[in-house]
Each structure stands twice: as C-alpha cells, then as structure tokens.
Amino acid sequence: DAKTTQPTSMDCAEGRAANLPCNHSTISGNEYVYWYRQIHSQGPQYIIHGLKNNETNEMASLIITEDRKSSTLILPHATLRDTAVYYCIVRVDKAAGNKLTFGGGTRVLVKP
Amino acid sequence: EPEVTQTPSHQVTQMGQEVILRCVPISNHLYFYWYRQILGQKVEFLVSFYNNEISEKSEIFDDQFSVERPDGSNFTLKIRSTKLEDSAMYFCASMRLSNSPLHFGNGTRLTVT
C-alpha cells in the first residue's frame, strides 16, 4: 500500500473549518484514500473514503486532487469533540479483504 | 447503529498466563481483524480472518497468538503465554465487503504484570 505523509500536528479554532492535508504521491490507480480518527485511545473511527471523486458525508468532506497525489479532509465546523489523531490511509481493494496500515497521523487540537 | 463490541475492557494477567480477548463483530460482516496499539505508539495490524481462515498476518502474530471464530457471532484472540511486551490496547475490527470500511471496537486494554 502507498505511504502517506501528514503534518504531525495542527490546531484549529472551534466553529471554524479544519482542513487536514495528506500527501500520497505514490498512490496507484486501484488504491482508495481512507480517513479515520482516534479519540484518546478509543478505537479508530471511520470518517470517509474515496477513489477519485470528492466525497461528503455527515461528518466531513474529502477532496482528492485530480492527479490523486494528495487529498484534504475538511471538518466543516470543528467542535472540541473533534480533538483527535486523524489518519490518512491508502488501501488497495483485494477480494480476500485488505488491512489498513496506520501511520502516525495528524494530532488535531480544537481550541475554544 | 450496529457496532463492534469487545470484552473485557481491561484485562490484567500475569506473565506466562494465557489470555483470550473477545469480540463480537457487526452481524452481517464477513472480514475480521485484530490490531494492537502499545501506549504512545502506532496502531499495528496483527491478523485478518476471512472465510474461516487467516488471510494475512503480521510478523507480530507469532506462534503465541491464535484467532478463532467459534460460532457465528464471536471472534477471539488468544495469547498462549503472555509477555510483558504484550501489554497494549487490542482492537478488533470487522468489515462487510472487501471494498468497504473497517469498523473498530473500543478495545481491550491488556496489562501483563
């Protein structure tokens, strides 16, 4: 699976949009981009995933560049409860199922 | 919303003892995983399980580890003879289809003394 590069940490203001970047310049055509977060040693929580189109759900939006070498997770109105480590992961689809490989993620602190 | 449940939430055991960590995956899911996270470190893949057999395992998953799906609802991780370095959070995950997201439980904190 392709590696990803994320900032180690970032702060954002409560109520503002949080834009979390991820670089995956070696991504292959059949690899999806997944975003998870982990709040204080809880289990990782699925946020969103996409292949090449932008995606939106009730939690966030995922913007993938046209060349697919990078993406941005957008939390539209950050709350204090969004403080967590956010992981950007690329994963190829396999018939027998494929694991997620977690990196260090971005530690996001939402400040009042 | 259905969720993955893990029991116990915290397990304390003595070095050399066997321990079984239990997971109830989401009911219509077909793929099952165990991960672990040592305090302050990354979430690490241990093993994946599909169609009643291990589909992939990491170097961490040595002969001391085994997994089992004893019935239609439970998925267990057994550590035969625990070591101090097995102390970690252990997360179970399940997935419905091969191209769908993994859903994680909230983990079992294993402390080996």
PDB file of C-alpha atoms in Angstrom:
ATOM      1  CA  ASP A   1       0.000   0.000   0.000  1.00  0.00           C
ATOM      2  CA  ALA A   2       1.173   3.511  -0.813  1.00  0.00           C
ATOM      3  CA  LYS A   3       2.615   5.583   2.003  1.00  0.00           C
ATOM      4  CA  THR A   4       1.077   8.819   3.146  1.00  0.00           C
ATOM      5  CA  THR A   5       2.566  11.973   4.625  1.00  0.00           C
ATOM      6  CA  GLN A   6       0.633  14.107   7.090  1.00  0.00           C
ATOM      7  CA  PRO A   7       1.568  17.013   9.342  1.00  0.00           C
ATOM      8  CA  THR A   8       2.399  15.832  12.827  1.00  0.00           C
ATOM      9  CA  SER A   9       0.017  18.253  14.476  1.00  0.00           C
ATOM     10  CA  MET A  10      -2.254  21.195  13.876  1.00  0.00           C
ATOM     11  CA  ASP A  11      -4.536  23.461  15.847  1.00  0.00           C
ATOM     12  CA  CYS A  12      -7.843  24.829  14.743  1.00  0.00           C
ATOM     13  CA  ALA A  13     -10.453  27.122  16.218  1.00  0.00           C
ATOM     14  CA  GLU A  14     -13.788  25.844  17.430  1.00  0.00           C
ATOM     15  CA  GLY A  15     -16.532  26.607  14.928  1.00  0.00           C
ATOM     16  CA  ARG A  16     -14.127  27.066  12.035  1.00  0.00           C
ATOM     17  CA  ALA A  17     -13.428  24.634   9.231  1.00  0.00           C
ATOM     18  CA  ALA A  18     -10.482  22.305   9.775  1.00  0.00           C
ATOM     19  CA  ASN A  19      -8.550  21.370   6.641  1.00  0.00           C
ATOM     20  CA  LEU A  20      -6.301  18.355   7.086  1.00  0.00           C
ATOM     21  CA  PRO A  21      -3.860  17.684   4.252  1.00  0.00           C
ATOM     22  CA  CYS A  22      -2.434  14.350   3.179  1.00  0.00           C
ATOM     23  CA  ASN A  23       0.155  13.574   0.557  1.00  0.00           C
ATOM     24  CA  HIS A  24       0.067  10.214  -1.213  1.00  0.00           C
ATOM     25  CA  SER A  25       2.166  10.846  -4.287  1.00  0.00           C
ATOM     26  CA  THR A  26       2.835   7.137  -4.987  1.00  0.00           C
ATOM     27  CA  ILE A  27      -0.822   6.102  -4.939  1.00  0.00           C
ATOM     28  CA  SER A  28      -1.855   3.523  -7.525  1.00  0.00           C
ATOM     29  CA  GLY A  29      -4.956   3.642  -9.665  1.00  0.00           C
ATOM     30  CA  ASN A  30      -6.782   0.991  -7.626  1.00  0.00           C
ATOM     31  CA  GLU A  31      -5.976   2.407  -4.184  1.00  0.00           C
ATOM     32  CA  TYR A  32      -8.623   4.180  -2.153  1.00  0.00           C
ATOM     33  CA  VAL A  33      -7.984   7.037   0.271  1.00  0.00           C
ATOM     34  CA  TYR A  34      -9.437   6.431   3.735  1.00  0.00           C
ATOM     35  CA  TRP A  35      -9.654   8.756   6.706  1.00  0.00           C
ATOM     36  CA  TYR A  36     -10.003   7.583  10.269  1.00  0.00           C
ATOM     37  CA  ARG A  37      -9.668   9.303  13.596  1.00  0.00           C
ATOM     38  CA  GLN A  38      -8.804   8.118  17.082  1.00  0.00           C
ATOM     39  CA  ILE A  39     -10.083   9.975  20.085  1.00  0.00           C
ATOM     40  CA  HIS A  40      -7.965   9.431  23.185  1.00  0.00           C
ATOM     41  CA  SER A  41      -7.177   5.689  22.899  1.00  0.00           C
ATOM     42  CA  GLN A  42     -10.650   4.737  21.718  1.00  0.00           C
ATOM     43  CA  GLY A  43     -10.865   2.525  18.676  1.00  0.00           C
ATOM     44  CA  PRO A  44     -10.196   4.171  15.327  1.00  0.00           C
ATOM     45  CA  GLN A  45     -13.365   5.663  13.898  1.00  0.00           C
ATOM     46  CA  TYR A  46     -14.114   5.618  10.197  1.00  0.00           C
ATOM     47  CA  ILE A  47     -14.749   9.057   8.722  1.00  0.00           C
ATOM     48  CA  ILE A  48     -14.849   8.862   4.938  1.00  0.00           C
ATOM     49  CA  HIS A  49     -13.176   7.312   1.912  1.00  0.00           C
ATOM     50  CA  GLY A  50     -12.904   7.885  -1.825  1.00  0.00           C
ATOM     51  CA  LEU A  51     -11.205   6.781  -5.004  1.00  0.00           C
ATOM     52  CA  LYS A  52     -11.035   9.859  -7.216  1.00  0.00           C
ATOM     53  CA  ASN A  53     -14.221  11.846  -6.807  1.00  0.00           C
ATOM     54  CA  ASN A  54     -14.809  14.240  -3.941  1.00  0.00           C
ATOM     55  CA  GLU A  55     -16.975  12.753  -1.227  1.00  0.00           C
ATOM     56  CA  THR A  56     -19.146  14.226   1.514  1.00  0.00           C
ATOM     57  CA  ASN A  57     -20.996  12.668   4.417  1.00  0.00           C
ATOM     58  CA  GLU A  58     -22.429  13.851   7.699  1.00  0.00           C
ATOM     59  CA  MET A  59     -19.011  14.002   9.311  1.00  0.00           C
ATOM     60  CA  ALA A  60     -16.700  15.502   6.711  1.00  0.00           C
ATOM     61  CA  SER A  61     -15.782  16.176   3.108  1.00  0.00           C
ATOM     62  CA  LEU A  62     -12.925  14.588   1.225  1.00  0.00           C
ATOM     63  CA  ILE A  63     -11.288  16.492  -1.594  1.00  0.00           C
ATOM     64  CA  ILE A  64      -8.934  14.450  -3.808  1.00  0.00           C
ATOM     65  CA  THR A  65      -6.774  16.258  -6.332  1.00  0.00           C
ATOM     66  CA  GLU A  66      -7.192  15.375  -9.976  1.00  0.00           C
ATOM     67  CA  ASP A  67      -3.836  13.597 -10.114  1.00  0.00           C
ATOM     68  CA  ARG A  68      -4.795  11.801  -6.859  1.00  0.00           C
ATOM     69  CA  LYS A  69      -1.427  12.576  -5.301  1.00  0.00           C
ATOM     70  CA  SER A  70      -2.925  14.429  -2.396  1.00  0.00           C
ATOM     71  CA  SER A  71      -6.173  14.919  -0.539  1.00  0.00           C
ATOM     72  CA  THR A  72      -7.729  17.133   2.100  1.00  0.00           C
ATOM     73  CA  LEU A  73     -10.163  16.163   4.801  1.00  0.00           C
ATOM     74  CA  ILE A  74     -12.471  19.016   5.727  1.00  0.00           C
ATOM     75  CA  LEU A  75     -14.325  19.158   9.020  1.00  0.00           C
ATOM     76  CA  PRO A  76     -16.770  21.973   8.225  1.00  0.00           C
ATOM     77  CA  HIS A  77     -17.390  23.262  11.763  1.00  0.00           C
ATOM     78  CA  ALA A  78     -14.854  21.889  14.205  1.00  0.00           C
ATOM     79  CA  THR A  79     -16.003  21.240  17.762  1.00  0.00           C
ATOM     80  CA  LEU A  80     -13.978  20.437  20.857  1.00  0.00           C
ATOM     81  CA  ARG A  81     -15.050  16.810  20.445  1.00  0.00           C
ATOM     82  CA  ASP A  82     -13.186  16.688  17.126  1.00  0.00           C
ATOM     83  CA  THR A  83      -9.883  16.803  19.005  1.00  0.00           C
ATOM     84  CA  ALA A  84      -8.236  13.537  17.939  1.00  0.00           C
ATOM     85  CA  VAL A  85      -5.497  11.948  15.877  1.00  0.00           C
ATOM     86  CA  TYR A  86      -6.545  11.826  12.221  1.00  0.00           C
ATOM     87  CA  TYR A  87      -5.158   9.147   9.953  1.00  0.00           C
ATOM     88  CA  CYS A  88      -4.989   9.268   6.174  1.00  0.00           C
ATOM     89  CA  ILE A  89      -4.553   5.758   4.758  1.00  0.00           C
ATOM     90  CA  VAL A  90      -4.425   4.421   1.231  1.00  0.00           C
ATOM     91  CA  ARG A  91      -5.594   0.884   0.677  1.00  0.00           C
ATOM     92  CA  VAL A  92      -5.957  -1.348  -2.338  1.00  0.00           C
ATOM     93  CA  ASP A  93      -9.105  -3.380  -2.666  1.00  0.00           C
ATOM     94  CA  LYS A  94      -8.494  -7.132  -2.501  1.00  0.00           C
ATOM     95  CA  ALA A  95     -11.058  -9.878  -2.812  1.00  0.00           C
ATOM     96  CA  ALA A  96      -9.874 -11.503   0.405  1.00  0.00           C
ATOM     97  CA  GLY A  97     -10.075  -8.185   2.210  1.00  0.00           C
ATOM     98  CA  ASN A  98      -7.170  -5.881   2.862  1.00  0.00           C
ATOM     99  CA  LYS A  99      -5.849  -4.438   6.072  1.00  0.00           C
ATOM    100  CA  LEU A 100      -5.470  -0.774   6.870  1.00  0.00           C
ATOM    101  CA  THR A 101      -1.921   0.319   7.678  1.00  0.00           C
ATOM    102  CA  PHE A 102      -1.838   3.187  10.148  1.00  0.00           C
ATOM    103  CA  GLY A 103       0.876   5.800  10.186  1.00  0.00           C
ATOM    104  CA  GLY A 104       1.451   8.465  12.782  1.00  0.00           C
ATOM    105  CA  GLY A 105      -1.465  10.653  11.726  1.00  0.00           C
ATOM    106  CA  THR A 106      -2.096  14.320  12.487  1.00  0.00           C
ATOM    107  CA  ARG A 107      -2.822  15.272  16.070  1.00  0.00           C
ATOM    108  CA  VAL A 108      -5.582  17.883  15.824  1.00  0.00           C
ATOM    109  CA  LEU A 109      -6.342  20.123  18.759  1.00  0.00           C
ATOM    110  CA  VAL A 110      -9.530  22.138  18.531  1.00  0.00           C
ATOM    111  CA  LYS A 111      -9.288  25.219  20.707  1.00  0.00           C
ATOM    112  CA  PRO A 112     -12.152  27.312  22.094  1.00  0.00           C
TER     113      PRO A 112
ATOM    114  CA  GLU B   1     -26.064   1.976  14.570  1.00  0.00           C
ATOM    115  CA  PRO B   2     -24.529  -1.514  14.920  1.00  0.00           C
ATOM    116  CA  GLU B   3     -21.074  -1.610  16.472  1.00  0.00           C
ATOM    117  CA  VAL B   4     -18.191  -3.932  17.250  1.00  0.00           C
ATOM    118  CA  THR B   5     -18.110  -4.846  20.917  1.00  0.00           C
ATOM    119  CA  GLN B   6     -15.096  -6.090  22.835  1.00  0.00           C
ATOM    120  CA  THR B   7     -14.821  -7.698  26.230  1.00  0.00           C
ATOM    121  CA  PRO B   8     -13.357  -7.234  28.717  1.00  0.00           C
ATOM    122  CA  SER B   9     -12.486  -3.549  28.531  1.00  0.00           C
ATOM    123  CA  HIS B  10      -9.472  -4.136  30.762  1.00  0.00           C
ATOM    124  CA  GLN B  11      -7.658  -7.399  31.438  1.00  0.00           C
ATOM    125  CA  VAL B  12      -4.809  -7.816  33.885  1.00  0.00           C
ATOM    126  CA  THR B  13      -2.810 -11.014  33.716  1.00  0.00           C
ATOM    127  CA  GLN B  14       0.473 -12.391  34.958  1.00  0.00           C
ATOM    128  CA  MET B  15       3.370 -13.092  32.649  1.00  0.00           C
ATOM    129  CA  GLY B  16       3.167 -16.604  31.241  1.00  0.00           C
ATOM    130  CA  GLN B  17      -0.593 -16.876  31.574  1.00  0.00           C
ATOM    131  CA  GLU B  18      -2.967 -17.470  28.687  1.00  0.00           C
ATOM    132  CA  VAL B  19      -5.448 -14.764  27.854  1.00  0.00           C
ATOM    133  CA  ILE B  20      -8.430 -14.685  25.492  1.00  0.00           C
ATOM    134  CA  LEU B  21      -9.759 -11.416  24.167  1.00  0.00           C
ATOM    135  CA  ARG B  22     -13.278 -11.490  22.850  1.00  0.00           C
ATOM    136  CA  CYS B  23     -15.001  -9.570  20.108  1.00  0.00           C
ATOM    137  CA  VAL B  24     -18.493  -9.548  18.684  1.00  0.00           C
ATOM    138  CA  PRO B  25     -18.250  -8.148  15.157  1.00  0.00           C
ATOM    139  CA  ILE B  26     -21.123  -6.449  13.371  1.00  0.00           C
ATOM    140  CA  SER B  27     -23.567  -9.197  12.458  1.00  0.00           C
ATOM    141  CA  ASN B  28     -23.504  -9.180   8.649  1.00  0.00           C
ATOM    142  CA  HIS B  29     -19.770  -8.592   8.344  1.00  0.00           C
ATOM    143  CA  LEU B  30     -17.523 -11.141   6.673  1.00  0.00           C
ATOM    144  CA  TYR B  31     -13.970  -9.924   7.358  1.00  0.00           C
ATOM    145  CA  PHE B  32     -12.412  -9.741  10.789  1.00  0.00           C
ATOM    146  CA  TYR B  33      -9.225  -8.162  12.102  1.00  0.00           C
ATOM    147  CA  TRP B  34      -7.139  -7.738  15.206  1.00  0.00           C
ATOM    148  CA  TYR B  35      -4.877  -4.739  15.775  1.00  0.00           C
ATOM    149  CA  ARG B  36      -2.885  -3.628  18.757  1.00  0.00           C
ATOM    150  CA  GLN B  37      -1.554  -0.305  20.000  1.00  0.00           C
ATOM    151  CA  ILE B  38       1.223  -0.110  22.547  1.00  0.00           C
ATOM    152  CA  LEU B  39       0.909   3.030  24.645  1.00  0.00           C
ATOM    153  CA  GLY B  40       2.099   6.050  22.695  1.00  0.00           C
ATOM    154  CA  GLN B  41       2.751   4.091  19.512  1.00  0.00           C
ATOM    155  CA  LYS B  42       1.001   3.460  16.221  1.00  0.00           C
ATOM    156  CA  VAL B  43      -1.955   1.170  15.658  1.00  0.00           C
ATOM    157  CA  GLU B  44      -0.405  -2.069  14.353  1.00  0.00           C
ATOM    158  CA  PHE B  45      -2.036  -4.785  12.269  1.00  0.00           C
ATOM    159  CA  LEU B  46      -1.920  -8.290  13.721  1.00  0.00           C
ATOM    160  CA  VAL B  47      -4.135 -10.562  11.653  1.00  0.00           C
ATOM    161  CA  SER B  48      -7.046 -10.697   9.242  1.00  0.00           C
ATOM    162  CA  PHE B  49      -9.576 -13.515   9.008  1.00  0.00           C
ATOM    163  CA  TYR B  50     -11.954 -14.345   6.193  1.00  0.00           C
ATOM    164  CA  ASN B  51     -13.910 -17.423   5.189  1.00  0.00           C
ATOM    165  CA  ASN B  52     -12.879 -19.214   8.381  1.00  0.00           C
ATOM    166  CA  GLU B  53      -9.178 -18.857   7.860  1.00  0.00           C
ATOM    167  CA  ILE B  54      -6.369 -16.385   8.353  1.00  0.00           C
ATOM    168  CA  SER B  55      -5.953 -14.316   5.201  1.00  0.00           C
ATOM    169  CA  GLU B  56      -2.956 -12.289   6.347  1.00  0.00           C
ATOM    170  CA  LYS B  57      -0.826 -11.908   9.457  1.00  0.00           C
ATOM    171  CA  SER B  58       1.995  -9.653  10.530  1.00  0.00           C
ATOM    172  CA  GLU B  59       5.382 -10.525  11.991  1.00  0.00           C
ATOM    173  CA  ILE B  60       3.977  -9.720  15.419  1.00  0.00           C
ATOM    174  CA  PHE B  61       1.453 -12.547  15.089  1.00  0.00           C
ATOM    175  CA  ASP B  62       3.757 -15.415  16.007  1.00  0.00           C
ATOM    176  CA  ASP B  63       3.008 -18.889  17.366  1.00  0.00           C
ATOM    177  CA  GLN B  64       1.918 -17.411  20.685  1.00  0.00           C
ATOM    178  CA  PHE B  65      -1.121 -15.885  19.010  1.00  0.00           C
ATOM    179  CA  SER B  66      -4.168 -17.573  17.563  1.00  0.00           C
ATOM    180  CA  VAL B  67      -7.591 -16.494  16.385  1.00  0.00           C
ATOM    181  CA  GLU B  68     -10.845 -18.322  16.269  1.00  0.00           C
ATOM    182  CA  ARG B  69     -14.414 -17.763  15.248  1.00  0.00           C
ATOM    183  CA  PRO B  70     -16.001 -20.409  17.455  1.00  0.00           C
ATOM    184  CA  ASP B  71     -19.586 -19.630  16.479  1.00  0.00           C
ATOM    185  CA  GLY B  72     -21.455 -17.276  14.207  1.00  0.00           C
ATOM    186  CA  SER B  73     -21.033 -14.253  16.429  1.00  0.00           C
ATOM    187  CA  ASN B  74     -17.716 -14.244  18.309  1.00  0.00           C
ATOM    188  CA  PHE B  75     -14.166 -13.658  17.151  1.00  0.00           C
ATOM    189  CA  THR B  76     -11.398 -14.296  19.664  1.00  0.00           C
ATOM    190  CA  LEU B  77      -7.697 -13.593  20.000  1.00  0.00           C
ATOM    191  CA  LYS B  78      -5.729 -15.933  22.235  1.00  0.00           C
ATOM    192  CA  ILE B  79      -2.257 -15.261  23.562  1.00  0.00           C
ATOM    193  CA  ARG B  80      -0.865 -18.521  24.925  1.00  0.00           C
ATOM    194  CA  SER B  81       1.886 -17.330  27.210  1.00  0.00           C
ATOM    195  CA  THR B  82       1.799 -13.599  27.754  1.00  0.00           C
ATOM    196  CA  LYS B  83       4.930 -11.476  27.943  1.00  0.00           C
ATOM    197  CA  LEU B  84       5.381  -8.049  29.460  1.00  0.00           C
ATOM    198  CA  GLU B  85       5.677  -6.596  25.962  1.00  0.00           C
ATOM    199  CA  ASP B  86       2.192  -7.858  25.084  1.00  0.00           C
ATOM    200  CA  SER B  87       0.779  -5.066  27.234  1.00  0.00           C
ATOM    201  CA  ALA B  88      -1.232  -2.922  24.831  1.00  0.00           C
ATOM    202  CA  MET B  89      -4.683  -1.963  23.644  1.00  0.00           C
ATOM    203  CA  TYR B  90      -6.090  -4.656  21.380  1.00  0.00           C
ATOM    204  CA  PHE B  91      -8.673  -3.589  18.821  1.00  0.00           C
ATOM    205  CA  CYS B  92     -10.992  -5.856  16.927  1.00  0.00           C
ATOM    206  CA  ALA B  93     -12.432  -4.706  13.610  1.00  0.00           C
ATOM    207  CA  SER B  94     -14.881  -6.059  11.104  1.00  0.00           C
ATOM    208  CA  MET B  95     -15.783  -5.274   7.530  1.00  0.00           C
ATOM    209  CA  ARG B  96     -18.814  -6.199   5.470  1.00  0.00           C
ATOM    210  CA  LEU B  97     -17.390  -6.338   1.938  1.00  0.00           C
ATOM    211  CA  SER B  98     -13.860  -6.300   0.605  1.00  0.00           C
ATOM    212  CA  ASN B  99     -14.014  -2.662  -0.511  1.00  0.00           C
ATOM    213  CA  SER B 100     -15.845  -1.273   2.487  1.00  0.00           C
ATOM    214  CA  PRO B 101     -14.540   0.438   5.628  1.00  0.00           C
ATOM    215  CA  LEU B 102     -13.297  -1.412   8.683  1.00  0.00           C
ATOM    216  CA  HIS B 103     -15.277  -0.729  11.835  1.00  0.00           C
ATOM    217  CA  PHE B 104     -13.362  -0.916  15.093  1.00  0.00           C
ATOM    218  CA  GLY B 105     -14.360  -1.748  18.626  1.00  0.00           C
ATOM    219  CA  ASN B 106     -13.193   0.339  21.558  1.00  0.00           C
ATOM    220  CA  GLY B 107     -10.561  -2.153  22.521  1.00  0.00           C
ATOM    221  CA  THR B 108      -9.359  -4.266  25.404  1.00  0.00           C
ATOM    222  CA  ARG B 109      -6.535  -2.874  27.478  1.00  0.00           C
ATOM    223  CA  LEU B 110      -4.250  -5.793  28.315  1.00  0.00           C
ATOM    224  CA  THR B 111      -1.828  -5.320  31.172  1.00  0.00           C
ATOM    225  CA  VAL B 112       0.754  -8.047  31.745  1.00  0.00           C
ATOM    226  CA  THR B 113       2.483  -7.929  35.117  1.00  0.00           C
TER     227      THR B 113
END
